[in-house]
Short mmCIF file of C-alpha atoms and ligand atoms in Angstrom, two decimals:
data_model
loop_
_atom_site.label_atom_id
_atom_site.label_comp_id
_atom_site.label_asym_id
_atom_site.label_seq_id
_atom_site.Cartn_x
_atom_site.Cartn_y
_atom_site.Cartn_z
CA MET M 1 0.00 0.00 0.00
CA ASN M 2 1.26 3.44 -1.00
CA ILE M 3 0.33 6.14 1.55
CA VAL M 4 1.17 9.84 1.29
CA HIS M 5 0.54 12.22 4.19
CA ILE M 6 0.25 15.92 3.34
CA ALA M 7 0.62 17.83 6.61
CA SER M 8 1.69 21.13 8.14
CA GLU M 9 3.62 19.52 11.02
CA LEU M 10 5.92 16.56 11.60
CA ALA M 11 7.64 15.65 14.87
CA PRO M 12 10.23 16.32 16.00
CA PHE M 13 11.38 19.07 13.58
CA ALA M 14 8.25 20.94 12.72
CA LYS M 15 6.06 20.60 15.78
CA VAL M 16 3.46 22.77 17.42
CA GLY M 17 1.26 20.12 19.03
CA GLY M 18 -0.11 16.59 18.93
CA LEU M 19 -0.66 16.67 15.13
CA ALA M 20 3.11 16.52 14.59
CA ASP M 21 3.49 13.49 16.89
CA MET M 22 0.55 11.72 15.30
CA VAL M 23 1.81 12.07 11.72
CA TYR M 24 5.25 10.79 12.70
CA GLY M 25 4.02 7.94 14.92
CA LEU M 26 1.36 6.73 12.49
CA ALA M 27 3.64 6.96 9.44
CA GLN M 28 6.41 4.98 11.14
CA GLU M 29 4.07 2.27 12.41
CA CYS M 30 2.35 1.85 9.02
CA ARG M 31 5.81 1.40 7.54
CA ARG M 32 6.47 -1.36 10.07
CA LEU M 33 3.18 -2.94 8.96
CA GLY M 34 4.55 -3.11 5.41
CA ALA M 35 3.15 0.03 3.76
CA ARG M 36 5.17 2.49 1.67
CA VAL M 37 4.76 5.82 3.44
CA GLU M 38 5.85 9.33 2.57
CA VAL M 39 5.15 12.58 4.42
CA ILE M 40 5.04 15.89 2.52
CA ILE M 41 5.45 19.08 4.56
CA PRO M 42 6.59 22.65 3.81
CA LYS M 43 10.32 23.31 3.95
CA TYR M 44 10.28 25.59 6.96
CA ASP M 45 13.35 27.75 7.28
CA HIS M 46 14.19 26.67 10.81
CA CYS M 47 14.75 22.97 10.06
CA PHE M 48 15.92 20.37 7.54
CA LYS M 49 19.29 21.82 6.65
CA GLU M 50 20.68 18.56 5.24
CA ALA M 51 17.92 17.62 2.76
CA GLN M 52 18.67 16.44 -0.82
CA MET M 53 17.13 18.21 -3.81
CA VAL M 54 14.89 15.93 -5.92
CA MET M 55 13.09 18.34 -8.26
CA GLN M 56 13.65 21.91 -9.34
CA ASN M 57 11.32 24.35 -11.07
CA LEU M 58 8.08 22.60 -10.16
CA LYS M 59 5.51 25.18 -11.19
CA SER M 60 2.54 25.69 -8.92
CA PHE M 61 -0.22 28.25 -8.78
CA ASP M 62 -1.34 31.08 -6.59
CA GLY M 63 -4.37 32.44 -8.41
CA PRO M 64 -3.29 33.60 -11.86
CA ASN M 65 0.40 33.59 -10.87
CA SER M 66 2.63 30.59 -11.05
CA TYR M 67 5.81 30.15 -9.01
CA ASP M 68 8.69 27.70 -8.97
CA ASN M 69 9.14 25.26 -6.12
CA THR M 70 12.12 23.17 -5.18
CA ILE M 71 11.33 19.73 -3.83
CA TRP M 72 13.67 18.23 -1.25
CA ARG M 73 13.91 14.80 0.32
CA ILE M 74 15.16 13.71 3.71
CA ASP M 75 15.17 10.38 5.48
CA VAL M 76 13.97 10.58 9.09
CA HIS M 77 14.74 7.28 10.84
CA GLY M 78 13.76 5.39 7.67
CA LEU M 79 10.72 7.56 6.90
CA THR M 80 10.74 9.38 3.55
CA VAL M 81 9.96 13.05 4.11
CA THR M 82 9.42 15.35 1.13
CA LEU M 83 9.78 19.10 1.59
CA VAL M 84 8.16 21.73 -0.61
CA GLU M 85 10.09 24.99 -0.88
CA PRO M 86 8.10 27.66 -2.70
CA HIS M 87 9.99 30.46 -4.43
CA HIS M 88 7.11 32.78 -3.71
CA PRO M 89 7.64 36.52 -3.20
CA GLU M 90 5.85 36.34 0.16
CA GLN M 91 8.49 33.91 1.55
CA LEU M 92 5.62 31.69 2.73
CA PHE M 93 7.61 29.34 4.95
CA ARG M 94 10.56 31.54 5.84
CA ARG M 95 8.85 33.15 8.76
CA GLY M 96 10.56 31.37 11.68
CA LEU M 97 7.23 29.87 12.73
CA ILE M 98 4.63 27.36 11.58
CA TYR M 99 1.36 29.20 12.30
CA GLY M 100 0.55 32.69 13.48
CA CYS M 101 0.76 34.87 10.35
CA PRO M 102 -2.20 36.89 9.06
CA ASP M 103 -1.92 35.00 5.74
CA ASP M 104 -1.80 31.47 7.25
CA VAL M 105 -4.77 30.38 5.14
CA SER M 106 -3.06 31.50 1.89
CA ARG M 107 0.24 29.88 2.94
CA PHE M 108 -1.32 26.47 3.47
CA ILE M 109 -3.64 26.67 0.46
CA TYR M 110 -0.53 27.31 -1.62
CA PHE M 111 1.36 24.44 0.01
CA SER M 112 -1.53 21.98 -0.41
CA ARG M 113 -1.85 22.76 -4.10
CA ALA M 114 1.92 22.55 -4.65
CA ALA M 115 2.10 19.17 -2.86
CA LEU M 116 -0.64 17.76 -5.10
CA GLU M 117 0.97 19.27 -8.18
CA TYR M 118 4.19 17.45 -7.27
CA LEU M 119 2.40 14.10 -6.84
CA TYR M 120 0.59 14.66 -10.13
CA LYS M 121 3.84 15.39 -11.98
CA ARG M 122 5.49 12.38 -10.39
CA LYS M 123 2.79 10.12 -11.85
CA ASP M 124 2.84 7.55 -9.03
CA LYS M 125 -0.06 5.28 -8.25
CA ILE M 126 -1.22 6.25 -4.76
CA ASP M 127 -3.61 4.30 -2.56
CA VAL M 128 -4.21 6.97 0.07
CA ILE M 129 -3.57 10.66 0.46
CA HIS M 130 -3.97 11.41 4.18
CA VAL M 131 -4.50 15.07 5.12
CA HIS M 132 -4.70 16.72 8.52
CA ASP M 133 -6.85 19.50 10.00
CA TRP M 134 -7.81 22.75 8.25
CA SER M 135 -4.27 23.39 7.01
CA THR M 136 -4.28 20.64 4.36
CA ALA M 137 -8.03 19.83 4.27
CA ILE M 138 -8.33 21.70 0.95
CA CYS M 139 -6.50 18.79 -0.69
CA ALA M 140 -9.76 16.81 -0.54
CA PRO M 141 -11.80 19.18 -2.76
CA LEU M 142 -8.74 19.84 -4.93
CA ILE M 143 -8.31 16.12 -5.59
CA LYS M 144 -11.98 15.47 -6.19
CA GLN M 145 -12.72 18.55 -8.29
CA MET M 146 -9.44 19.05 -10.13
CA TYR M 147 -6.66 16.47 -9.87
CA LEU M 148 -8.74 13.35 -10.57
CA LEU M 149 -9.92 15.02 -13.77
CA LEU M 150 -6.31 15.78 -14.67
CA GLY M 151 -5.39 12.14 -14.14
CA LEU M 152 -3.86 11.93 -10.65
CA ALA M 153 -3.96 8.25 -9.74
CA VAL M 154 -5.25 8.10 -6.17
CA LYS M 155 -7.93 5.88 -4.67
CA LYS M 156 -8.70 7.52 -1.36
CA CYS M 157 -8.35 10.77 0.55
CA VAL M 158 -8.52 10.44 4.35
CA LEU M 159 -8.92 13.54 6.55
CA THR M 160 -8.02 13.46 10.23
CA ILE M 161 -9.56 16.09 12.50
CA HIS M 162 -7.09 16.73 15.29
CA ASN M 163 -8.89 19.75 16.68
CA LEU M 164 -12.17 21.24 15.51
CA GLU M 165 -11.38 24.60 17.06
CA HIS M 166 -9.53 25.84 13.96
CA GLN M 167 -11.40 25.42 10.70
CA GLY M 168 -9.56 27.64 8.21
CA LEU M 169 -12.15 30.32 7.46
CA CYS M 170 -11.37 32.41 4.40
CA THR M 171 -12.88 34.40 1.57
CA VAL M 172 -14.10 33.15 -1.78
CA GLN M 173 -11.07 34.93 -3.30
CA ASP M 174 -8.70 32.99 -1.02
CA LEU M 175 -10.22 29.72 -2.20
CA SER M 176 -9.94 30.85 -5.82
CA GLN M 177 -6.18 31.26 -5.29
CA SER M 178 -6.05 27.44 -5.18
CA GLY M 179 -7.38 27.18 -8.72
CA LEU M 180 -10.89 26.14 -7.70
CA ASN M 181 -13.62 28.64 -8.54
CA GLY M 182 -14.34 29.99 -5.02
CA LYS M 183 -17.85 31.21 -5.84
CA ASP M 184 -18.96 27.70 -6.84
CA PHE M 185 -18.16 26.42 -3.36
CA LEU M 186 -20.04 29.07 -1.34
CA THR M 187 -23.13 26.91 -0.89
CA SER M 188 -24.38 25.09 2.20
CA ASP M 189 -23.77 21.65 0.65
CA LYS M 190 -20.18 22.59 -0.21
CA MET M 191 -17.77 24.83 1.70
CA GLN M 192 -19.92 27.66 3.04
CA ASP M 193 -19.30 28.30 6.73
CA VAL M 194 -22.40 27.76 8.87
CA LYS M 195 -21.92 30.73 11.19
CA ASN M 196 -20.42 33.15 8.63
CA PRO M 197 -22.28 32.44 5.39
CA GLU M 198 -20.12 34.88 3.41
CA LEU M 199 -17.01 32.81 4.21
CA ILE M 200 -15.49 29.55 3.01
CA ASN M 201 -14.66 26.86 5.59
CA LEU M 202 -11.67 24.74 4.49
CA LEU M 203 -12.17 22.01 7.11
CA LYS M 204 -15.79 21.61 6.02
CA GLY M 205 -14.53 21.09 2.47
CA GLY M 206 -12.23 18.35 3.74
CA ILE M 207 -15.08 16.63 5.58
CA ILE M 208 -17.36 16.71 2.54
CA TYR M 209 -14.88 15.65 -0.13
CA ALA M 210 -12.71 13.11 1.76
CA THR M 211 -13.60 9.44 1.40
CA ASP M 212 -13.03 8.84 5.13
CA VAL M 213 -12.83 11.20 8.09
CA THR M 214 -11.13 10.18 11.30
CA THR M 215 -10.65 11.94 14.58
CA VAL M 216 -8.23 11.24 17.37
CA SER M 217 -10.32 9.48 20.01
CA PRO M 218 -13.64 7.61 20.11
CA ARG M 219 -15.08 9.96 22.76
CA TYR M 220 -14.18 13.08 20.73
CA GLU M 221 -15.84 11.48 17.71
CA LYS M 222 -19.08 11.38 19.72
CA GLU M 223 -18.63 14.88 21.17
CA ILE M 224 -18.13 16.60 17.82
CA LYS M 225 -21.54 15.37 16.68
CA THR M 226 -23.19 17.45 19.43
CA PRO M 227 -23.91 21.21 19.41
CA LEU M 228 -21.66 21.61 22.46
CA GLY M 229 -18.59 19.98 20.87
CA GLY M 230 -19.27 20.43 17.16
CA ALA M 231 -18.07 24.03 16.73
CA GLY M 232 -20.80 24.58 14.13
CA LEU M 233 -20.02 21.38 12.19
CA ASP M 234 -22.05 18.94 14.35
CA THR M 235 -24.93 18.64 11.88
CA LEU M 236 -22.57 17.91 8.99
CA LEU M 237 -20.52 15.45 11.07
CA THR M 238 -23.70 13.61 12.08
CA HIS M 239 -24.72 13.52 8.44
CA VAL M 240 -21.41 11.93 7.39
CA GLN M 241 -21.07 9.61 10.39
CA HIS M 242 -20.98 6.58 8.08
CA LYS M 243 -17.49 7.68 7.04
CA LEU M 244 -16.41 9.09 10.43
CA LYS M 245 -14.31 7.09 12.92
CA GLY M 246 -12.58 7.90 16.22
CA ILE M 247 -9.16 6.25 16.55
CA LEU M 248 -7.16 6.93 19.69
CA ASN M 249 -3.68 8.33 19.06
CA GLY M 250 -0.67 6.42 20.31
CA ILE M 251 2.56 7.76 21.79
CA ASP M 252 6.12 7.10 20.66
CA LEU M 253 7.20 4.36 23.06
CA ASP M 254 10.87 4.71 22.08
CA TYR M 255 10.95 8.40 22.84
CA TRP M 256 8.83 8.19 25.99
CA ARG M 257 10.75 5.33 27.58
CA PRO M 258 11.15 5.66 31.37
CA ASP M 259 14.66 4.74 32.55
CA PHE M 260 13.56 3.83 36.07
CA THR M 261 11.40 1.36 38.04
CA ILE M 262 8.48 2.23 40.34
CA GLU M 263 10.83 1.86 43.30
CA GLN M 264 13.25 4.39 41.73
CA LYS M 265 10.53 6.96 41.11
CA LYS M 266 11.25 8.65 44.45
CA ASP M 267 14.82 9.36 43.23
CA LYS M 268 13.34 11.09 40.18
CA LYS M 269 11.13 13.13 42.51
CA SER M 270 14.19 14.24 44.52
CA ALA M 271 16.06 15.07 41.29
CA LEU M 272 13.12 17.18 40.11
CA GLN M 273 12.85 18.98 43.45
CA LYS M 274 16.58 19.65 43.39
CA LYS M 275 16.56 20.87 39.79
CA LEU M 276 13.72 23.32 40.44
CA LYS M 277 14.97 24.28 43.93
CA LEU M 278 11.90 22.92 45.68
CA GLU M 279 11.93 21.64 49.26
CA THR M 280 13.00 17.99 49.35
CA SER M 281 9.94 16.36 50.83
CA ASP M 282 7.57 13.38 50.52
CA ALA M 283 4.57 15.69 50.11
CA PRO M 284 2.45 14.85 47.04
CA LEU M 285 3.86 16.60 43.98
CA ALA M 286 1.36 17.58 41.28
CA CYS M 287 2.28 18.92 37.87
CA ALA M 288 0.93 20.31 34.60
CA VAL M 289 2.84 20.19 31.29
CA THR M 290 0.84 22.05 28.73
CA ARG M 291 0.16 24.80 26.28
CA LEU M 292 -1.60 27.44 28.36
CA ALA M 293 -4.46 28.04 25.93
CA THR M 294 -8.17 28.52 26.63
CA GLN M 295 -8.82 24.88 25.66
CA LYS M 296 -6.60 23.76 28.54
CA ALA M 297 -8.57 25.82 31.14
CA PRO M 298 -5.66 27.97 32.39
CA ASP M 299 -7.78 29.45 35.21
CA LEU M 300 -8.38 25.92 36.54
CA ILE M 301 -4.67 25.12 36.28
CA ARG M 302 -4.04 28.26 38.33
CA HIS M 303 -6.69 27.10 40.82
CA ALA M 304 -5.09 23.63 41.01
CA ILE M 305 -1.75 25.23 41.96
CA PHE M 306 -3.28 27.06 44.94
CA ARG M 307 -5.48 24.11 45.96
CA THR M 308 -2.47 21.77 45.98
CA LEU M 309 -0.49 24.19 48.15
CA GLU M 310 -3.48 24.61 50.49
CA LYS M 311 -3.59 20.84 50.94
CA GLY M 312 0.13 20.64 51.75
CA GLY M 313 1.37 19.46 48.34
CA GLN M 314 3.89 20.79 45.83
CA PHE M 315 3.22 21.91 42.25
CA VAL M 316 5.34 22.17 39.11
CA LEU M 317 3.97 23.90 36.03
CA VAL M 318 5.77 23.77 32.68
CA GLY M 319 3.51 25.79 30.42
CA THR M 320 3.66 27.74 27.18
CA PRO M 321 1.30 30.73 27.37
CA ALA M 322 -0.75 31.02 24.19
CA SER M 323 -1.76 34.67 24.60
CA PRO M 324 -0.41 37.82 26.29
CA GLU M 325 -3.33 37.80 28.80
CA ILE M 326 -2.62 34.20 29.88
CA ASP M 327 1.09 34.95 30.01
CA GLN M 328 0.40 37.89 32.30
CA MET M 329 -1.88 35.85 34.54
CA PHE M 330 0.82 33.23 35.15
CA ARG M 331 3.62 35.78 35.52
CA LYS M 332 1.55 37.30 38.32
CA VAL M 333 1.10 33.90 40.00
CA LYS M 334 4.81 33.21 39.60
CA LYS M 335 5.70 36.53 41.25
CA GLU M 336 3.20 36.02 44.05
CA LEU M 337 4.69 32.59 44.82
CA SER M 338 8.32 33.44 44.10
CA LYS M 339 9.46 32.77 47.69
CA ASN M 340 7.42 29.59 48.07
CA LYS M 341 9.68 26.51 47.96
CA LYS M 342 6.70 24.26 47.22
CA VAL M 343 6.00 25.58 43.75
CA ALA M 344 7.92 26.03 40.49
CA ILE M 345 6.46 27.76 37.45
CA VAL M 346 8.37 27.55 34.16
CA LEU M 347 6.67 29.53 31.39
CA ASP M 348 8.51 28.06 28.47
CA TYR M 349 8.55 25.08 26.08
CA ASP M 350 11.14 22.75 27.60
CA GLU M 351 11.00 19.12 26.47
CA PRO M 352 13.99 17.80 28.50
CA LEU M 353 12.52 19.39 31.63
CA SER M 354 9.10 17.95 30.78
CA LYS M 355 10.63 14.44 30.82
CA LEU M 356 12.00 15.00 34.33
CA VAL M 357 8.61 16.38 35.41
CA PHE M 358 6.72 13.35 34.01
CA ALA M 359 9.21 11.12 35.83
CA GLY M 360 9.38 12.98 39.16
CA ALA M 361 5.79 14.11 39.76
CA ASP M 362 3.22 12.00 41.59
CA MET M 363 0.24 13.26 39.60
CA ILE M 364 -0.61 15.41 36.57
CA VAL M 365 -3.60 17.76 36.48
CA ILE M 366 -5.43 18.17 33.13
CA PRO M 367 -8.68 20.14 33.49
CA SER M 368 -9.24 20.77 29.73
CA LEU M 369 -12.53 22.24 28.49
CA PHE M 370 -12.20 19.84 25.59
CA GLU M 371 -9.41 17.47 24.58
CA PRO M 372 -9.55 15.70 21.20
CA CYS M 373 -7.00 13.10 22.38
CA GLY M 374 -4.30 14.53 24.64
CA LEU M 375 -0.88 12.97 24.95
CA THR M 376 0.28 14.07 28.38
CA GLN M 377 -2.10 11.80 30.29
CA MET M 378 -0.68 8.81 28.35
CA ILE M 379 2.94 9.87 28.71
CA ALA M 380 2.36 10.49 32.43
CA GLN M 381 0.90 7.01 32.98
CA ARG M 382 3.90 5.47 31.28
CA TYR M 383 6.12 7.40 33.70
CA GLY M 384 4.12 6.34 36.78
CA THR M 385 2.44 9.71 37.22
CA VAL M 386 -1.25 9.50 38.04
CA PRO M 387 -3.62 11.63 35.88
CA VAL M 388 -6.27 13.85 37.48
CA VAL M 389 -8.39 14.82 34.49
CA ARG M 390 -11.66 16.20 33.27
CA ALA M 391 -13.79 13.44 31.71
CA THR M 392 -13.72 14.75 28.15
CA GLY M 393 -12.51 13.52 24.73
CA GLY M 394 -9.41 11.33 24.76
CA LEU M 395 -8.90 11.93 28.47
CA ALA M 396 -12.12 10.00 29.18
CA ASP M 397 -10.93 7.21 26.85
CA THR M 398 -7.55 6.75 28.53
CA VAL M 399 -8.00 7.46 32.26
CA PHE M 400 -10.20 5.24 34.38
CA GLU M 401 -11.55 6.31 37.76
CA GLY M 402 -9.99 4.40 40.64
CA GLU M 403 -8.05 2.18 38.23
CA THR M 404 -5.51 4.48 36.63
CA GLY M 405 -6.50 7.97 37.80
CA PHE M 406 -9.12 10.45 39.02
CA LEU M 407 -11.80 12.13 36.93
CA PHE M 408 -14.25 15.01 37.24
CA GLU M 409 -17.13 16.05 35.02
CA TYR M 410 -17.61 19.80 35.26
CA PRO M 411 -14.82 22.20 34.31
CA ASP M 412 -15.07 24.40 37.41
CA GLU M 413 -13.19 24.79 40.68
CA ALA M 414 -15.51 22.41 42.55
CA GLY M 415 -14.84 19.79 39.87
CA VAL M 416 -11.07 20.18 40.19
CA ASN M 417 -11.31 20.01 44.01
CA TRP M 418 -13.38 16.83 43.83
CA ALA M 419 -10.75 14.92 41.89
CA LEU M 420 -7.58 16.65 43.12
CA ASP M 421 -8.44 16.35 46.83
CA ARG M 422 -9.04 12.62 46.46
CA ALA M 423 -5.80 12.19 44.54
CA LEU M 424 -3.75 14.15 47.09
CA ALA M 425 -5.28 12.20 49.98
CA CYS M 426 -4.73 8.83 48.28
CA CYS M 427 -1.12 9.70 47.44
CA ARG M 428 -0.39 10.77 51.01
CA ASP M 429 -2.39 8.26 53.06
CA GLN M 430 -3.03 5.13 50.99
CA LYS M 431 0.39 4.02 49.79
CA GLU M 432 -0.72 0.59 48.57
CA ALA M 433 -3.74 1.92 46.62
CA TRP M 434 -1.50 4.62 45.11
CA LYS M 435 1.12 2.09 44.05
CA LYS M 436 -1.62 0.04 42.36
CA LEU M 437 -2.76 3.08 40.35
CA ILE M 438 0.83 3.64 39.21
CA GLN M 439 1.29 -0.03 38.30
CA ASN M 440 -1.96 -0.09 36.34
CA GLY M 441 -0.95 3.02 34.39
CA MET M 442 2.61 1.87 33.69
CA SER M 443 1.45 -1.49 32.37
CA ARG M 444 -0.96 -0.03 29.78
CA ASP M 445 -0.01 -0.17 26.12
CA PHE M 446 -0.21 3.29 24.56
CA GLY M 447 1.90 2.40 21.52
CA TRP M 448 1.06 3.05 17.87
CA LYS M 449 0.61 -0.60 16.85
CA LYS M 450 -3.13 -0.88 17.55
CA PRO M 451 -4.07 2.59 16.24
CA ALA M 452 -1.99 2.01 13.08
CA GLU M 453 -3.80 -1.28 12.46
CA GLU M 454 -7.09 0.59 12.73
CA TYR M 455 -5.89 3.22 10.24
CA MET M 456 -4.78 0.44 7.87
CA LYS M 457 -8.36 -0.88 8.00
CA VAL M 458 -9.67 2.58 7.09
CA TYR M 459 -7.09 2.79 4.28
CA SER M 460 -8.30 -0.54 2.89
CA ASP M 461 -12.08 -0.09 3.27
CA SER M 462 -14.27 0.09 0.21
CA ALA M 463 -14.82 3.89 0.03
CA ARG M 464 -13.24 5.35 -3.11
CA LEU M 465 -12.86 8.83 -4.60
CA ILE M 466 -14.38 7.53 -7.84
P1 ADP B 501 -1.89 19.77 22.43
O1 ADP B 501 -1.51 19.08 21.16
O2 ADP B 501 -3.32 20.22 22.49
O3 ADP B 501 -0.95 20.88 22.83
P2 ADP B 501 -1.28 17.20 23.67
O4 ADP B 501 -1.39 16.73 25.07
O5 ADP B 501 -1.95 16.40 22.61
O6 ADP B 501 -1.77 18.71 23.65
O7 ADP B 501 0.26 17.27 23.24
C1 ADP B 501 1.13 18.19 23.83
C2 ADP B 501 2.58 17.71 23.67
O8 ADP B 501 3.43 18.84 23.86
C3 ADP B 501 2.99 16.73 24.75
O9 ADP B 501 4.01 15.90 24.22
C4 ADP B 501 3.55 17.62 25.87
O10 ADP B 501 4.49 16.95 26.67
C5 ADP B 501 4.19 18.71 25.06
N1 ADP B 501 4.20 20.01 25.74
C6 ADP B 501 3.18 20.88 25.88
N2 ADP B 501 3.59 22.00 26.51
C7 ADP B 501 4.89 21.83 26.79
C8 ADP B 501 5.91 22.64 27.41
N3 ADP B 501 5.62 23.84 27.88
N4 ADP B 501 7.16 22.14 27.49
C9 ADP B 501 7.45 20.91 27.01
N5 ADP B 501 6.55 20.11 26.41
C10 ADP B 501 5.30 20.55 26.29
#
C-alpha cells in the first residue's frame, strides 16, 4: 500500500502540538506494517538543513500567478519526508514559525496545491492521500474537483480532524487562489461556513470531499456530533457519520521510555525537586505540562496550583502561554509565589525538563474544556504519574476512575477540588492503593501498533474517490 501524508507539522522538527506526533508515529508504524509511506510538509526555514534536492522548477499556482518550487527529500529514521520549498515573493515558509501569520490560510492553500501538483507530476499510483486538520483539508476538494480530472492516480483521501477549534475560514477569493472557482463552493452543501455564510470553511470542504474522516479518540468522535462539541459542524458530522471514525492516538514508546522502576521513582522526585529548587519532601507533587491556551482551562490550572499548596502538596507547572493575557496571569502567579519553595512555574517550552517532570511528579492535572486526544495523560501514565483529568474527549478514553487515575465532570473549581483532593489524599495516606494506580498506568499499552492497524483498516475499506 502506497500512503502519502500531506501535513503542516511533523515531529520532531516541525512541531506545534499533537498533530506533529501523530503524523510521525502513524507513518512509522504503518511502515512497520509493510506500507510504503511518505510525508510531505513545507520546507520551513528553521529545520531540515541537510535535505537532498529531488526536483527543481516545479511550477505551482497562486491564483493567476505561477511560481517555482524546489522539492527536497530527507530520510527521518527510515521515513521518507518530502519538503516543498516555494519560491514565492511572500516567503511563505521563511517566517521562523509554523502558524501565526495573518496570511496562514493563503500559505497552506498554496502548500496543499503545490504538494498535489508534485504528486501529479510524479505520476505515481497512490492508494491513500492522508491530510490533517484545516491546514491541508483543501487537498480533498482539490483532488476530487481538479486532480482526478487531470489524471492523478489516487484511490482515497482520508482527513483526520485533530482539533475542531480551527477550521480555516477564508474568503471566496482565497479559495480561488487554489485554482478552484471559489464562488462555486459558497453553498451550504459545499464549503460555506455555517456561522459566517459569506465565508469559506476549508475544514468543512475536507469533511465533505474526503472518502473517510477520522478523529483522534472515540469519545471526541461522539462529542463533535453534538452542538456543544461540534463548533458549528455537528450537523454535517452527524450527516457523514458513516465515514467518520474515532481512533485513539498512540505515543512514541521509544521516545517516551522511562529509565527507572516504580521503586526508583522517588529518586526522580528528589532530582526534580533539586533541579527546580523545591523543598526535598515526601509531600504529594502535582504537575501540569501544557500549552496554556483557553482549551486547557488555564484558570483551573491556576486554581489547582493554589489548591495543591493549600492541601500541603507541591506543584510544578511547565507551560507555554498562548496569549499575552494568559502569560500575564501566570507571571503574576509566579511573582506572588516566588518565595514559596513548594512551587515552580516555568513559562517556556522545555522538552527535557518535561521528561523529568513526568518522571518525578506524583500526579498530573489536566482540566481541559475539551481534549480531542491529549498525549500528556498517556505519557504520564507510562512514567508512573497518576492523571487527574476532566472526563472529556481522549482523556475520558484513557484514564479510568480508581483504576488508573481520578476524573471530574464539570470544568469548574468544585470539579477540580473533587478529583484533586481525592488524589492528594490517596497519594499521602493510601500508599498501597497509590502504588496500584501507578502499576496499572505503567502497564498499559499506549503504543502506535493498535491505532496504526485501525488506520490500515480505514485505508483498505471500500470507500473510493471515484
Ligand atoms: P496539544 O496538542 O493540544 O498541545 P497534547 O497533550 O496532545 O496537547 O500534546 C502536547 C505535547 O506537547 C505533549 O508531548 C507535551 O508533553 C508537550 N508540551 C506541551 N507543553 C509543553 C511545554 N511547555 N514544554 C514541554 N513540552 C510541552
